[in-house]
mmCIF file of C-alpha atoms and ligand atoms in Angstrom:
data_model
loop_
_atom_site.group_PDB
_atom_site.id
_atom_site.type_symbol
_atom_site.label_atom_id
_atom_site.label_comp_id
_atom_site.label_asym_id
_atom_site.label_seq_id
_atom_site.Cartn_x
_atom_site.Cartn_y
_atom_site.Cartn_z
ATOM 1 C CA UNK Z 1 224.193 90.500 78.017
ATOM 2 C CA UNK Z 2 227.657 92.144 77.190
ATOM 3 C CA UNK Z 3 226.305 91.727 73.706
ATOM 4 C CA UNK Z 4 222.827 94.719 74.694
ATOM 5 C CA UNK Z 5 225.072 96.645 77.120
ATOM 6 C CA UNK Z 6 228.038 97.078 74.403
ATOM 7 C CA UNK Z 7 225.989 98.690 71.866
ATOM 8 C CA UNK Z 8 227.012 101.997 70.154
ATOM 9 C CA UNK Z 9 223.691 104.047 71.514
ATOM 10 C CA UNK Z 10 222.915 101.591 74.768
ATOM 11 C CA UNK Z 11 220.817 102.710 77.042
ATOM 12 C CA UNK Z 12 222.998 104.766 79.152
ATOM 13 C CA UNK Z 13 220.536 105.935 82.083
ATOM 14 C CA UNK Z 14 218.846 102.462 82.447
ATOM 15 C CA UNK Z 15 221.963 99.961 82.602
ATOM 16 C CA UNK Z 16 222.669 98.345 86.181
ATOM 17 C CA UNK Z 17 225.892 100.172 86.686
ATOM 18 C CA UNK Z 18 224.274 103.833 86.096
ATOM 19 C CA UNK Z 19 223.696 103.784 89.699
ATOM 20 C CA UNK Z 20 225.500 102.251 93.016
ATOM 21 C CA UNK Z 21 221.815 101.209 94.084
ATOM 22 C CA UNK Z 22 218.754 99.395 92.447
ATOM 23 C CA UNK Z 23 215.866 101.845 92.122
ATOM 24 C CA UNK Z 24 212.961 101.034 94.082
ATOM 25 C CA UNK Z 25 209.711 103.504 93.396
ATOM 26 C CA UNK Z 26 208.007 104.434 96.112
ATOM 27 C CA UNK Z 27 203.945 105.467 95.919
ATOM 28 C CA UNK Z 28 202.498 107.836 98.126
ATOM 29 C CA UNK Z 29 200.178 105.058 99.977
ATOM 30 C CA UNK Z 30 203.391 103.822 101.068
ATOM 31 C CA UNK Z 31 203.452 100.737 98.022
ATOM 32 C CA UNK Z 32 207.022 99.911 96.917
ATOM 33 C CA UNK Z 33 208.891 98.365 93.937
ATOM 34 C CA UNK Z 34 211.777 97.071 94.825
ATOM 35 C CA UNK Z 35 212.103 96.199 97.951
ATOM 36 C CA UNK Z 36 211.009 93.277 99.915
ATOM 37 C CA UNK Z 37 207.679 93.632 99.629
ATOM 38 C CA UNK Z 38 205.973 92.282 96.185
ATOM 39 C CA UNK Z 39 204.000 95.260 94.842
ATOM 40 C CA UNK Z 40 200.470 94.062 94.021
ATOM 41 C CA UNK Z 41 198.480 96.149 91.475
ATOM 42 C CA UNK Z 42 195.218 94.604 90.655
ATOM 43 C CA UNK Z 43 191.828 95.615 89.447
ATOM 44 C CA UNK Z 44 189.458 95.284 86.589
ATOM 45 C CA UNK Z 45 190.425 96.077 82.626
ATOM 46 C CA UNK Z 46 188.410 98.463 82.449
ATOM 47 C CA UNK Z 47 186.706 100.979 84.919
ATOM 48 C CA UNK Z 48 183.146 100.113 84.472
ATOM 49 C CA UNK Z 49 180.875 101.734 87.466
ATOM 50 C CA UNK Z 50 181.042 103.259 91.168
ATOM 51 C CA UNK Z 51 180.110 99.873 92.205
ATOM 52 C CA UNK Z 52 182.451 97.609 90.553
ATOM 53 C CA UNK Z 53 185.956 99.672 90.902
ATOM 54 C CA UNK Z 54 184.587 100.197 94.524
ATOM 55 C CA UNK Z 55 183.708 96.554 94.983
ATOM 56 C CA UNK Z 56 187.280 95.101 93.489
ATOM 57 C CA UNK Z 57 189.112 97.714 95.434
ATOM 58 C CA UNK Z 58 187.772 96.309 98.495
ATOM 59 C CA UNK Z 59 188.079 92.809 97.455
ATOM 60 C CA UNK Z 60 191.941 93.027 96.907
ATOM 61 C CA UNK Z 61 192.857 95.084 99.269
ATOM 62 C CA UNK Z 62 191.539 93.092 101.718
ATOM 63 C CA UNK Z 63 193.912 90.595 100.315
ATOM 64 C CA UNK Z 64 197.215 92.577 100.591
ATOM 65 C CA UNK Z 65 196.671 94.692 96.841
ATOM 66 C CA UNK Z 66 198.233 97.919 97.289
ATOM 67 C CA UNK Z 67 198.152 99.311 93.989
ATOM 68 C CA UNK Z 68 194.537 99.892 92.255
ATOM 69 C CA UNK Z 69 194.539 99.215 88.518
ATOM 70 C CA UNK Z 70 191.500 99.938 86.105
ATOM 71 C CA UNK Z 71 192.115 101.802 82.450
ATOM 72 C CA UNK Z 72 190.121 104.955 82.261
ATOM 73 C CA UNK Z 73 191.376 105.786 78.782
ATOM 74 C CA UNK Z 74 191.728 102.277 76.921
ATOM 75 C CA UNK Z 75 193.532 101.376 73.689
ATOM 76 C CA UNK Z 76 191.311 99.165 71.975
ATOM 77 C CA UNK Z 77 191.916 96.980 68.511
ATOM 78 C CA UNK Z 78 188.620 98.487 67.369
ATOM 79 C CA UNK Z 79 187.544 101.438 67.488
ATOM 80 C CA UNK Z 80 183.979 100.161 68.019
ATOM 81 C CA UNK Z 81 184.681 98.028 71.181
ATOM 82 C CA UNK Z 82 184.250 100.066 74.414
ATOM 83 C CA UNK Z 83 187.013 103.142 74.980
ATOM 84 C CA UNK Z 84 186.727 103.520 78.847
ATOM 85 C CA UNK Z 85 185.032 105.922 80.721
ATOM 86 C CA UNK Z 86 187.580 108.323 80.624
ATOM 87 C CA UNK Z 87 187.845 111.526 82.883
ATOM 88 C CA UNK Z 88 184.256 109.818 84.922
ATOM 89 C CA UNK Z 89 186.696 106.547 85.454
ATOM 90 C CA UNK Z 90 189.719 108.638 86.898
ATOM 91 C CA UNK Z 91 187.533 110.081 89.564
ATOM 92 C CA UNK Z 92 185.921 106.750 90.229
ATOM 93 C CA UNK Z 93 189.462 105.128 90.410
ATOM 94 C CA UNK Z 94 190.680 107.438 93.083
ATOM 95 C CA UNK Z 95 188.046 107.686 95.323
ATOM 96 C CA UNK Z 96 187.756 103.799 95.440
ATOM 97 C CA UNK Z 97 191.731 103.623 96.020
ATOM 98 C CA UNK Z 98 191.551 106.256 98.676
ATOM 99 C CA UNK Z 99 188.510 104.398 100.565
ATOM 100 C CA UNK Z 100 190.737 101.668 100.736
ATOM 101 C CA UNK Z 101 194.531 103.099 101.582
ATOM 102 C CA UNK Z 102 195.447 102.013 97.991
ATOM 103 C CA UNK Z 103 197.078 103.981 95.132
ATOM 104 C CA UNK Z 104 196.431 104.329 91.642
ATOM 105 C CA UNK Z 105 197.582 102.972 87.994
ATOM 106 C CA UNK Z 106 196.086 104.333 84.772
ATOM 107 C CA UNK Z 107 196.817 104.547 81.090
ATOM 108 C CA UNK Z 108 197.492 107.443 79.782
ATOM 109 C CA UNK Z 109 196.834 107.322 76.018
ATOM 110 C CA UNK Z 110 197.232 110.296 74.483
ATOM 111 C CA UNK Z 111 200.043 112.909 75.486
ATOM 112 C CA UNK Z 112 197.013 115.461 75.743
ATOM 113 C CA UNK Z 113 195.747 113.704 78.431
ATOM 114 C CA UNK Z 114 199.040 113.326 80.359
ATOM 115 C CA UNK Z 115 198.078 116.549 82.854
ATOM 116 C CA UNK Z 116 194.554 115.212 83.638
ATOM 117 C CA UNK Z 117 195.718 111.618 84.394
ATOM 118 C CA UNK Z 118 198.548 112.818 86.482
ATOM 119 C CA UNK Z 119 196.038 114.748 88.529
ATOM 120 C CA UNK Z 120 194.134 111.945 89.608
ATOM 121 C CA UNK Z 121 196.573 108.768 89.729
ATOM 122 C CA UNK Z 122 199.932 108.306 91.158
ATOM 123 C CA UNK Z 123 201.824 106.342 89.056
ATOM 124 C CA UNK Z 124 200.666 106.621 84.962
ATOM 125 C CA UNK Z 125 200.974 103.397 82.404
ATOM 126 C CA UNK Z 126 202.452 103.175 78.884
ATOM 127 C CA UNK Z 127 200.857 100.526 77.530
ATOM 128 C CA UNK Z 128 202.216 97.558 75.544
ATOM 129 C CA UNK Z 129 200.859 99.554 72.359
ATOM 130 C CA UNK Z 130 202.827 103.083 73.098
ATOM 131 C CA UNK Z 131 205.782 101.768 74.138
ATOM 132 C CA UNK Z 132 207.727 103.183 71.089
ATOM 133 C CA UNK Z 133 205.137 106.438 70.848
ATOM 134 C CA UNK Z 134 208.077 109.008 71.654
ATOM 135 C CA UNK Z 135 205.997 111.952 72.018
ATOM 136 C CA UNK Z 136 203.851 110.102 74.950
ATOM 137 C CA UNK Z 137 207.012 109.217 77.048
ATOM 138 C CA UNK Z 138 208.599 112.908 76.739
ATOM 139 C CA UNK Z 139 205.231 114.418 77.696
ATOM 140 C CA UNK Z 140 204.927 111.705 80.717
ATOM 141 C CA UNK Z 141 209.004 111.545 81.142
ATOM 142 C CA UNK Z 142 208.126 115.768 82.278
ATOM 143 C CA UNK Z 143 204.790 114.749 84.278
ATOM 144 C CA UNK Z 144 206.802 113.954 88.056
ATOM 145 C CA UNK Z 145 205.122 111.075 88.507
ATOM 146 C CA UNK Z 146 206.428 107.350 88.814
ATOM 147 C CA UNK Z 147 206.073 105.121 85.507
ATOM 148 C CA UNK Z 148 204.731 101.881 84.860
ATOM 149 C CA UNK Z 149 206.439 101.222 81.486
ATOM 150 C CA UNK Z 150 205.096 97.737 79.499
ATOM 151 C CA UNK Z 151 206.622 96.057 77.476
ATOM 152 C CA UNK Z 152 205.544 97.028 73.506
ATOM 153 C CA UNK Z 153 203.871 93.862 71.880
ATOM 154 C CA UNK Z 154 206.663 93.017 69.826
ATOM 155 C CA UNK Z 155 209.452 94.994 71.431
ATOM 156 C CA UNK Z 156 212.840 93.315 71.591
ATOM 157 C CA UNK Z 157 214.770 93.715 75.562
ATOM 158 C CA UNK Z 158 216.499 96.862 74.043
ATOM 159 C CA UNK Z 159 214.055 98.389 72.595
ATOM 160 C CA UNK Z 160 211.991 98.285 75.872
ATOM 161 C CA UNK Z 161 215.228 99.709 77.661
ATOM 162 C CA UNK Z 162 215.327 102.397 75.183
ATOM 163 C CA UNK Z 163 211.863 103.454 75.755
ATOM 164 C CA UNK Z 164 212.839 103.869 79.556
ATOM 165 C CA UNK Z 165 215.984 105.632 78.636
ATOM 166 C CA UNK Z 166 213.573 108.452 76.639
ATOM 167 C CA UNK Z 167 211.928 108.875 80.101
ATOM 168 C CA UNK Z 168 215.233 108.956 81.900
ATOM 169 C CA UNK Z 169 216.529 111.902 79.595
ATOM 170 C CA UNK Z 170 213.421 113.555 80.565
ATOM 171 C CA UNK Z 171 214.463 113.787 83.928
ATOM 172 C CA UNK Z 172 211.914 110.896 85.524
ATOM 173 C CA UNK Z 173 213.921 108.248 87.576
ATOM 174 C CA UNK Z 174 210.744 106.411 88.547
ATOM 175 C CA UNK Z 175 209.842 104.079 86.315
ATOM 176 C CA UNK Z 176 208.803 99.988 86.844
ATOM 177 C CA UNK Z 177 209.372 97.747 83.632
ATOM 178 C CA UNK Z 178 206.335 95.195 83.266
ATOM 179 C CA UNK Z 179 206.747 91.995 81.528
ATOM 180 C CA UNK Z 180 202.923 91.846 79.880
ATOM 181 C CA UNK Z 181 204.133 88.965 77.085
ATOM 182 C CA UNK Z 182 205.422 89.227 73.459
ATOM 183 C CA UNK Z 183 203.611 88.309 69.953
ATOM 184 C CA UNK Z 184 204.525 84.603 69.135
ATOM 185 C CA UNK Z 185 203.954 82.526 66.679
ATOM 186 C CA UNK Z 186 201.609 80.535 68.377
ATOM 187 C CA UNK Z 187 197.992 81.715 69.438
ATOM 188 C CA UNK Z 188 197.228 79.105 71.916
ATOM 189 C CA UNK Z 189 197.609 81.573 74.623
ATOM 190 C CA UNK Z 190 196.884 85.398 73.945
ATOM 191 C CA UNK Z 191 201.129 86.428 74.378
ATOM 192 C CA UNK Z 192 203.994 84.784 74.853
ATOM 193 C CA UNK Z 193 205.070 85.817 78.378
ATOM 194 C CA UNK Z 194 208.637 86.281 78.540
ATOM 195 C CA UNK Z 195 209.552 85.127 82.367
ATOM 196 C CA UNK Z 196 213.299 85.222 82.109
ATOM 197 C CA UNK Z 197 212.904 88.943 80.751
ATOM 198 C CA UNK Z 198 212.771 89.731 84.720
ATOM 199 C CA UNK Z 199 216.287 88.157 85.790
ATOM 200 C CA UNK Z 200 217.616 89.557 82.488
ATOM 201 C CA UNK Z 201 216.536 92.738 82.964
ATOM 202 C CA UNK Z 202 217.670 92.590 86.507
ATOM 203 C CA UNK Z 203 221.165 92.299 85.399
ATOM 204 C CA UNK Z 204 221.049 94.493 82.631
ATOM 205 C CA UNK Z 205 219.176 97.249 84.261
ATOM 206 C CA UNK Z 206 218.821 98.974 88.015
ATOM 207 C CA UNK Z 207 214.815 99.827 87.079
ATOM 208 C CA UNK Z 208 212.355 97.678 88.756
ATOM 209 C CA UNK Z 209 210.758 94.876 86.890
ATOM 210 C CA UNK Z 210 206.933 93.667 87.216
ATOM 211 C CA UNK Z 211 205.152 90.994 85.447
ATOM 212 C CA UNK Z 212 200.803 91.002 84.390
ATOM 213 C CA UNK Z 213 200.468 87.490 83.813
ATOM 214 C CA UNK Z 214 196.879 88.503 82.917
ATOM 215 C CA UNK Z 215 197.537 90.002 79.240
ATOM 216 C CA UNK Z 216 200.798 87.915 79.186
ATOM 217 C CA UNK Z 217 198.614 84.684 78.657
ATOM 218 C CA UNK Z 218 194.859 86.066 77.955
ATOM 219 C CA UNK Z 219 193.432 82.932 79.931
ATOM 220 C CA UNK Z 220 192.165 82.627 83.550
ATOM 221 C CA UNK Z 221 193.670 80.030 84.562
ATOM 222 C CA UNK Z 222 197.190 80.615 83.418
ATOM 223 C CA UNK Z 223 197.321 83.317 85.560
ATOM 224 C CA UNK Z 224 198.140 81.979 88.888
ATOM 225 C CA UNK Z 225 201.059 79.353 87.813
ATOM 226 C CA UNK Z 226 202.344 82.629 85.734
ATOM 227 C CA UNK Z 227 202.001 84.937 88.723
ATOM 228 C CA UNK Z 228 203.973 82.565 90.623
ATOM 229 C CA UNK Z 229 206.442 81.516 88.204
ATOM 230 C CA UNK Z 230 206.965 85.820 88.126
ATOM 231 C CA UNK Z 231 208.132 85.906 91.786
ATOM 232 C CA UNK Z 232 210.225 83.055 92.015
ATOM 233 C CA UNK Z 233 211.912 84.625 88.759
ATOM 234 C CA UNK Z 234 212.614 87.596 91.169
ATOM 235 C CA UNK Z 235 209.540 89.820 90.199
ATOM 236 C CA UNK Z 236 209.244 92.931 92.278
ATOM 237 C CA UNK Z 237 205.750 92.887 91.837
ATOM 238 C CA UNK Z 238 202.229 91.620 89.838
ATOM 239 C CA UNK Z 239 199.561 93.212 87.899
ATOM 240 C CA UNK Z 240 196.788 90.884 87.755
ATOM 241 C CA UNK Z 241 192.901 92.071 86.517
ATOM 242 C CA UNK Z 242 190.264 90.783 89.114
ATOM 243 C CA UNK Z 243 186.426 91.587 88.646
ATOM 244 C CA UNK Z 244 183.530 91.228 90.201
ATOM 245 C CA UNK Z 245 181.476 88.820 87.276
ATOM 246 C CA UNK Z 246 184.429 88.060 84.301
ATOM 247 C CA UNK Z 247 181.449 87.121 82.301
ATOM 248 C CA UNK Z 248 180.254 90.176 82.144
ATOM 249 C CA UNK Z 249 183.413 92.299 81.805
ATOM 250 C CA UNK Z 250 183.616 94.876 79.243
ATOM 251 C CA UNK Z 251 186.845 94.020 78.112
ATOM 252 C CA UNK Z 252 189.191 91.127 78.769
ATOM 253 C CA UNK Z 253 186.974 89.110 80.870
ATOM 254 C CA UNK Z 254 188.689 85.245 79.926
ATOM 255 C CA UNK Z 255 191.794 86.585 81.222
ATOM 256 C CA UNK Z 256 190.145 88.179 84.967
ATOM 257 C CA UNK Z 257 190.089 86.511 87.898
ATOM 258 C CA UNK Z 258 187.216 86.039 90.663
ATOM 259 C CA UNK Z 259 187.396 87.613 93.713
ATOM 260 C CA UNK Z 260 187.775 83.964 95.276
ATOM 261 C CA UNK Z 261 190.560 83.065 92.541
ATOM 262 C CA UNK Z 262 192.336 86.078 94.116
ATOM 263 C CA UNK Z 263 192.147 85.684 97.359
ATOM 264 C CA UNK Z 264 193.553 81.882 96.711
ATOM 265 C CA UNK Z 265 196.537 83.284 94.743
ATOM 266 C CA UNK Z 266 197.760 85.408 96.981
ATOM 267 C CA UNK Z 267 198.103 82.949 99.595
ATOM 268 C CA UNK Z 268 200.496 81.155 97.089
ATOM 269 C CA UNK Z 269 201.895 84.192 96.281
ATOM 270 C CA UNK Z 270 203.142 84.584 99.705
ATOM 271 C CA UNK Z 271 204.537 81.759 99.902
ATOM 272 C CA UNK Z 272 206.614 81.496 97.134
ATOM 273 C CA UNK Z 273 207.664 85.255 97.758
ATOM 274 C CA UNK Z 274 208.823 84.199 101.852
ATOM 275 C CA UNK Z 275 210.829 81.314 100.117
ATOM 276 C CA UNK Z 276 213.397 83.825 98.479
ATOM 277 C CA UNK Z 277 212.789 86.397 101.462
ATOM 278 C CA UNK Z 278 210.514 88.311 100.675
ATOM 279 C CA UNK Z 279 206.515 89.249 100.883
ATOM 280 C CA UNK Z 280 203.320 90.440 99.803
ATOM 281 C CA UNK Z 281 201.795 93.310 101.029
ATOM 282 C CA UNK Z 282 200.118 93.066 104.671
ATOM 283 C CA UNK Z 283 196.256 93.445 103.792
ATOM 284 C CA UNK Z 284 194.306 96.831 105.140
ATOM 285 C CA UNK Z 285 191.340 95.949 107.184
ATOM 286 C CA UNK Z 286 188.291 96.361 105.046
HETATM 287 C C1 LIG E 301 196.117 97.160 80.356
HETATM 288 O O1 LIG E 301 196.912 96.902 81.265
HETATM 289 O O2 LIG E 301 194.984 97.576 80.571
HETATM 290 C C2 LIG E 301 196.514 96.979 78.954
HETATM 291 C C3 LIG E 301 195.798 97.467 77.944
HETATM 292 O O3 LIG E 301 197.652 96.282 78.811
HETATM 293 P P1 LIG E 301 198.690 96.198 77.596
HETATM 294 O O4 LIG E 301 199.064 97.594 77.233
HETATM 295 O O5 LIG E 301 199.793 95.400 78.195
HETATM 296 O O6 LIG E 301 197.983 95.469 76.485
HETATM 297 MN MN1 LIG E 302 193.065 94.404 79.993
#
């Protein structure tokens, strides 16, 4: 640890003793990362129709979700596989989060697009694959809203820290790290998720750490024991994809959960999280 922290150009706006407090980012629906409450972010992949982002909203919130995921904007392998609904999706996304007191995650792709996301969600994503695009985290680093920085697919512990410290510099304090897994070797599960990045980073770093045990192993039913193994690892929140008919998903359906599948992890979820003091989310009534 020493070893990161000791490095000529370490991060110097992202290392633990930057600051005499942890950072915990706050969203305007009152969702927290940080505290003692376990943020929840879920949703589908991809925003798909009114009916779907409005009938997984409901679904999860009723189970304690206070964050709405769904990509609007997505950064597909092939350019011929479906690219998200765009600017439709981000209207779809909000009015689906407000009908349900919950806020809203997006990727923003492109630094063009950084004004027009910002306008519609409250916290904006760097995903895995722009990680290390420097002109996307300046433009979003200047956008005043909180960050949900992932991890790039084959980005070492420093590098990720040094993508947060280009946000930093920018003048944005509010940015969660999320642990989505790392390329391995092995293909038997989608990633490699890297569980004991979250303590390390904890000690390395006051930014708050999340983990999406969803692309971390690209199966269904890894999710749960990895969504659990995340908040007994001290994980300050989850972002899990949930929707309506996986089968049927346009993208990453394996890796989504059921409605039912949800609801039964975040009983678990609970529990683990009340065994090291803390909690999920209480659920809105919907
Ligand atoms: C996502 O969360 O929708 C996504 C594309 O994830 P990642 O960037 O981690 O692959
Ligand atoms: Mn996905």
């Amino acid at each position: 640890m020493d070893r990161l922290t000791a490095l000529p150009h370490a991060y110097k706006l992202a290392r633990r003793d930057a600051r005499s407090t942890r950072t915990v980012v706050q969203l305007p629906n009152g969702a927290g990362f940080g505290g003692d409450v376990v943020a929840i972010c879920a949703g589908p992949c991809s925003v798909e129709s009114r009916e779907q982002i409005e009938a997984t909203a409901q679904a999860v919130a009723r189970r304690g979700a206070n964050v709405l995921r769904g990509g609007a904007f997505k950064p597909r392998t092939s350019p011929y596989a479906f690219q998200g609904m765009g600017r439709d999706a981000l209207k779809l996304l909000r009015d689906a989060a407000d009908r349900f007191g919950m806020a809203v995650v997006t990727e923003v792709l492109d630094p063009r697009d950084v004004e027009l996301v910002a306008k519609y969600a409250d916290m904006l994503q760097i995903g895995a694959r722009n990680m290390q695009n420097f002109s996307l985290l300046r433009e979003v680093g200047e956008a005043g809203k909180p960050v949900l920085l992932k991890r790039g697919l084959s980005a070492t512990i420093e590098e990720w820290l040094m993508a947060a410290e280009y946000l930093l510099v920018a003048g944005n304090n509010e940015i969660v790290l999320c642990e989505r897994g790392v390329r391995s070797f092995d293909n038997a599960t989608r990633n490699l998720l890297d569980i004991a990045a979250v303590p390390l980073l904890k000690s390395l770093s006051h930014l708050p750490v999340i983990v999406d045990p969803s692309h971390g192993t690209g199966v269904a039913k890894l999710v749960a024991p990895m969504a659990l193994a995340a908040v007994a690892a001290g994980a300050d929140g989850l972002l899990i994809e949930v929707h309506p008919d996986p089968p049927t998903a346009a993208s990453d359906g394996p890796q989504s959960l059921t409605f039912e599948q949800f609801d039964a992890l975040m009983g678990q979820v609970d529990t683990v999280a009340r065994a090291l003091g803390r909690r999920v989310p209480a659920a809105v009534a919907a």
